Amino acid sequence: EDQVTQSPEALRLQEGESSSLNCSYTVSGLRGLFWYRQDPGKGPEFLFTLYSAGEEKEKERLKATLTKKESFLHITAPKPEDSATYLCAVQAASNTGKLIFGQGTTLQVKP
Amino acid sequence: TAGITQAPTSQILAAGRSMTLRCTQDMRHNAMYWYRQDLGLGLRLIHYSNTAGTTGKGEVPDGYSVSRANTDDFPLTLASAVPSQTSVYFCASSEGGHILNEQFFGPGTRLTVL
């Protein structure tokens, strides 16, 4: 069964304190892995797509990496405005177009 | 460009009543999706449509129905609401269901069934 697990569930950081969020997946043939950001009361906002192991993508203070079993979202020198829930999702070769989401990591960055 | 709009923003519904959640996109995307988001369970796919005129079942389809009469609209209907359908509902769209590309989400509808 295709499955996505994110850890930790919640993370509190001080402003400037770098850290990483983990997304572990079990899927029959990965077509792509997606990272989204979700602010309270809003819909998820697309961040990155990763297609194959070894791939990396960056956007401001965020960098996403991918291996054959997991993805990391590295946050460098976070600011309070980075506080949000970060969602990971995978698209399997057998689930044309459909995404399987993890439960998310809620990040709080304190000034 | 509005992207994806959903209506209503929130609703309280008596158990046993029916309701239709509306979703409209203006990006001319072929594929559309309905998810529900519950604390501790994440986003779960209810129904999807890869193109106008076709629909498919997701992970949790029971108690819900959808239609896709045209490209822009993808309404979700609860025929007889039950308390377990209390959730936040998100509509999403992407360029093509068979193409690997990102899904864009609407702002959500918060539904409470009493």
mmCIF file with all atom_site columns, N, CA and C in Angstrom, chain B residues 85-111:
data_model
loop_
_atom_site.group_PDB
_atom_site.id
_atom_site.type_symbol
_atom_site.label_atom_id
_atom_site.label_alt_id
_atom_site.label_comp_id
_atom_site.label_asym_id
_atom_site.label_entity_id
_atom_site.label_seq_id
_atom_site.pdbx_PDB_ins_code
_atom_site.Cartn_x
_atom_site.Cartn_y
_atom_site.Cartn_z
_atom_site.occupancy
_atom_site.B_iso_or_equiv
_atom_site.pdbx_formal_charge
_atom_site.auth_seq_id
_atom_site.auth_comp_id
_atom_site.auth_asym_id
_atom_site.auth_atom_id
_atom_site.pdbx_PDB_model_num
ATOM 1  N N  . GLN B 1 85  ? -18.904 13.553 8.472   1.00 0.00 ? 85  GLN B N  1
ATOM 2  C CA . GLN B 1 85  ? -18.520 14.345 7.316   1.00 0.00 ? 85  GLN B CA 1
ATOM 3  C C  . GLN B 1 85  ? -18.135 15.775 7.709   1.00 0.00 ? 85  GLN B C  1
ATOM 4  N N  . THR B 1 86  ? -18.125 16.045 8.992   1.00 0.00 ? 86  THR B N  1
ATOM 5  C CA . THR B 1 86  ? -17.587 17.306 9.490   1.00 0.00 ? 86  THR B CA 1
ATOM 6  C C  . THR B 1 86  ? -16.103 17.356 9.164   1.00 0.00 ? 86  THR B C  1
ATOM 7  N N  . SER B 1 87  ? -15.691 18.382 8.429   1.00 0.00 ? 87  SER B N  1
ATOM 8  C CA . SER B 1 87  ? -14.323 18.434 7.933   1.00 0.00 ? 87  SER B CA 1
ATOM 9  C C  . SER B 1 87  ? -14.100 19.756 7.210   1.00 0.00 ? 87  SER B C  1
ATOM 10 N N  . VAL B 1 88  ? -12.867 19.954 6.767   1.00 0.00 ? 88  VAL B N  1
ATOM 11 C CA . VAL B 1 88  ? -12.569 21.053 5.853   1.00 0.00 ? 88  VAL B CA 1
ATOM 12 C C  . VAL B 1 88  ? -12.362 20.437 4.474   1.00 0.00 ? 88  VAL B C  1
ATOM 13 N N  . TYR B 1 89  ? -13.076 20.949 3.491   1.00 0.00 ? 89  TYR B N  1
ATOM 14 C CA . TYR B 1 89  ? -13.055 20.396 2.144   1.00 0.00 ? 89  TYR B CA 1
ATOM 15 C C  . TYR B 1 89  ? -12.292 21.331 1.202   1.00 0.00 ? 89  TYR B C  1
ATOM 16 N N  . PHE B 1 90  ? -11.343 20.746 0.487   1.00 0.00 ? 90  PHE B N  1
ATOM 17 C CA . PHE B 1 90  ? -10.553 21.506 -0.469  1.00 0.00 ? 90  PHE B CA 1
ATOM 18 C C  . PHE B 1 90  ? -10.768 20.967 -1.870  1.00 0.00 ? 90  PHE B C  1
ATOM 19 N N  . CYS B 1 91  ? -10.951 21.895 -2.793  1.00 0.00 ? 91  CYS B N  1
ATOM 20 C CA . CYS B 1 91  ? -10.990 21.591 -4.209  1.00 0.00 ? 91  CYS B CA 1
ATOM 21 C C  . CYS B 1 91  ? -9.636  21.947 -4.796  1.00 0.00 ? 91  CYS B C  1
ATOM 22 N N  . ALA B 1 92  ? -9.177  21.176 -5.762  1.00 0.00 ? 92  ALA B N  1
ATOM 23 C CA . ALA B 1 92  ? -7.890  21.432 -6.401  1.00 0.00 ? 92  ALA B CA 1
ATOM 24 C C  . ALA B 1 92  ? -7.991  21.164 -7.892  1.00 0.00 ? 92  ALA B C  1
ATOM 25 N N  . SER B 1 93  ? -7.041  21.711 -8.642  1.00 0.00 ? 93  SER B N  1
ATOM 26 C CA . SER B 1 93  ? -7.011  21.446 -10.081 1.00 0.00 ? 93  SER B CA 1
ATOM 27 C C  . SER B 1 93  ? -5.576  21.339 -10.544 1.00 0.00 ? 93  SER B C  1
ATOM 28 N N  . SER B 1 94  ? -5.382  20.662 -11.670 1.00 0.00 ? 94  SER B N  1
ATOM 29 C CA . SER B 1 94  ? -4.064  20.593 -12.303 1.00 0.00 ? 94  SER B CA 1
ATOM 30 C C  . SER B 1 94  ? -4.258  20.521 -13.810 1.00 0.00 ? 94  SER B C  1
ATOM 31 N N  . GLU B 1 95  ? -3.177  20.779 -14.525 1.00 0.00 ? 95  GLU B N  1
ATOM 32 C CA . GLU B 1 95  ? -3.290  20.876 -15.984 1.00 0.00 ? 95  GLU B CA 1
ATOM 33 C C  . GLU B 1 95  ? -3.828  19.595 -16.596 1.00 0.00 ? 95  GLU B C  1
ATOM 34 N N  . GLY B 1 96  ? -3.325  18.457 -16.100 1.00 0.00 ? 96  GLY B N  1
ATOM 35 C CA . GLY B 1 96  ? -3.767  17.203 -16.688 1.00 0.00 ? 96  GLY B CA 1
ATOM 36 C C  . GLY B 1 96  ? -3.571  16.072 -15.717 1.00 0.00 ? 96  GLY B C  1
ATOM 37 N N  . GLY B 1 97  ? -4.592  15.242 -15.522 1.00 0.00 ? 97  GLY B N  1
ATOM 38 C CA . GLY B 1 97  ? -4.488  14.159 -14.560 1.00 0.00 ? 97  GLY B CA 1
ATOM 39 C C  . GLY B 1 97  ? -3.407  13.166 -14.896 1.00 0.00 ? 97  GLY B C  1
ATOM 40 N N  . HIS B 1 98  ? -3.107  12.999 -16.164 1.00 0.00 ? 98  HIS B N  1
ATOM 41 C CA . HIS B 1 98  ? -2.122  12.003 -16.568 1.00 0.00 ? 98  HIS B CA 1
ATOM 42 C C  . HIS B 1 98  ? -0.724  12.596 -16.685 1.00 0.00 ? 98  HIS B C  1
ATOM 43 N N  . ILE B 1 99  ? -0.619  13.883 -16.425 1.00 0.00 ? 99  ILE B N  1
ATOM 44 C CA . ILE B 1 99  ? 0.666   14.556 -16.518 1.00 0.00 ? 99  ILE B CA 1
ATOM 45 C C  . ILE B 1 99  ? 1.148   14.882 -15.110 1.00 0.00 ? 99  ILE B C  1
ATOM 46 N N  . LEU B 1 100 ? 2.400   14.706 -14.849 1.00 0.00 ? 100 LEU B N  1
ATOM 47 C CA . LEU B 1 100 ? 2.939   15.004 -13.531 1.00 0.00 ? 100 LEU B CA 1
ATOM 48 C C  . LEU B 1 100 ? 3.096   16.505 -13.393 1.00 0.00 ? 100 LEU B C  1
ATOM 49 N N  . ASN B 1 101 ? 2.153   17.142 -12.748 1.00 0.00 ? 101 ASN B N  1
ATOM 50 C CA . ASN B 1 101 ? 2.288   18.567 -12.471 1.00 0.00 ? 101 ASN B CA 1
ATOM 51 C C  . ASN B 1 101 ? 1.524   18.902 -11.193 1.00 0.00 ? 101 ASN B C  1
ATOM 52 N N  . GLU B 1 102 ? 1.854   20.074 -10.684 1.00 0.00 ? 102 GLU B N  1
ATOM 53 C CA . GLU B 1 102 ? 1.346   20.419 -9.367  1.00 0.00 ? 102 GLU B CA 1
ATOM 54 C C  . GLU B 1 102 ? -0.144  20.670 -9.393  1.00 0.00 ? 102 GLU B C  1
ATOM 55 N N  . GLN B 1 103 ? -0.766  20.441 -8.240  1.00 0.00 ? 103 GLN B N  1
ATOM 56 C CA . GLN B 1 103 ? -2.167  20.744 -8.048  1.00 0.00 ? 103 GLN B CA 1
ATOM 57 C C  . GLN B 1 103 ? -2.269  22.089 -7.334  1.00 0.00 ? 103 GLN B C  1
ATOM 58 N N  . PHE B 1 104 ? -3.235  22.884 -7.768  1.00 0.00 ? 104 PHE B N  1
ATOM 59 C CA . PHE B 1 104 ? -3.512  24.186 -7.154  1.00 0.00 ? 104 PHE B CA 1
ATOM 60 C C  . PHE B 1 104 ? -4.782  24.053 -6.332  1.00 0.00 ? 104 PHE B C  1
ATOM 61 N N  . PHE B 1 105 ? -4.745  24.561 -5.121  1.00 0.00 ? 105 PHE B N  1
ATOM 62 C CA . PHE B 1 105 ? -5.849  24.372 -4.188  1.00 0.00 ? 105 PHE B CA 1
ATOM 63 C C  . PHE B 1 105 ? -6.670  25.636 -3.993  1.00 0.00 ? 105 PHE B C  1
ATOM 64 N N  . GLY B 1 106 ? -7.955  25.433 -3.737  1.00 0.00 ? 106 GLY B N  1
ATOM 65 C CA . GLY B 1 106 ? -8.835  26.520 -3.348  1.00 0.00 ? 106 GLY B CA 1
ATOM 66 C C  . GLY B 1 106 ? -8.694  26.833 -1.869  1.00 0.00 ? 106 GLY B C  1
ATOM 67 N N  . PRO B 1 107 ? -9.454  27.822 -1.373  1.00 0.00 ? 107 PRO B N  1
ATOM 68 C CA . PRO B 1 107 ? -9.332  28.253 0.017   1.00 0.00 ? 107 PRO B CA 1
ATOM 69 C C  . PRO B 1 107 ? -10.044 27.347 1.012   1.00 0.00 ? 107 PRO B C  1
ATOM 70 N N  . GLY B 1 108 ? -10.870 26.431 0.539   1.00 0.00 ? 108 GLY B N  1
ATOM 71 C CA . GLY B 1 108 ? -11.518 25.470 1.434   1.00 0.00 ? 108 GLY B CA 1
ATOM 72 C C  . GLY B 1 108 ? -12.912 25.876 1.876   1.00 0.00 ? 108 GLY B C  1
ATOM 73 N N  . THR B 1 109 ? -13.690 24.861 2.245   1.00 0.00 ? 109 THR B N  1
ATOM 74 C CA . THR B 1 109 ? -15.012 25.038 2.856   1.00 0.00 ? 109 THR B CA 1
ATOM 75 C C  . THR B 1 109 ? -15.018 24.279 4.170   1.00 0.00 ? 109 THR B C  1
ATOM 76 N N  . ARG B 1 110 ? -15.318 24.974 5.240   1.00 0.00 ? 110 ARG B N  1
ATOM 77 C CA . ARG B 1 110 ? -15.381 24.323 6.555   1.00 0.00 ? 110 ARG B CA 1
ATOM 78 C C  . ARG B 1 110 ? -16.822 23.905 6.804   1.00 0.00 ? 110 ARG B C  1
ATOM 79 N N  . LEU B 1 111 ? -17.062 22.600 6.900   1.00 0.00 ? 111 LEU B N  1
ATOM 80 C CA . LEU B 1 111 ? -18.408 22.064 7.062   1.00 0.00 ? 111 LEU B CA 1
ATOM 81 C C  . LEU B 1 111 ? -18.551 21.395 8.417   1.00 0.00 ? 111 LEU B C  1
#
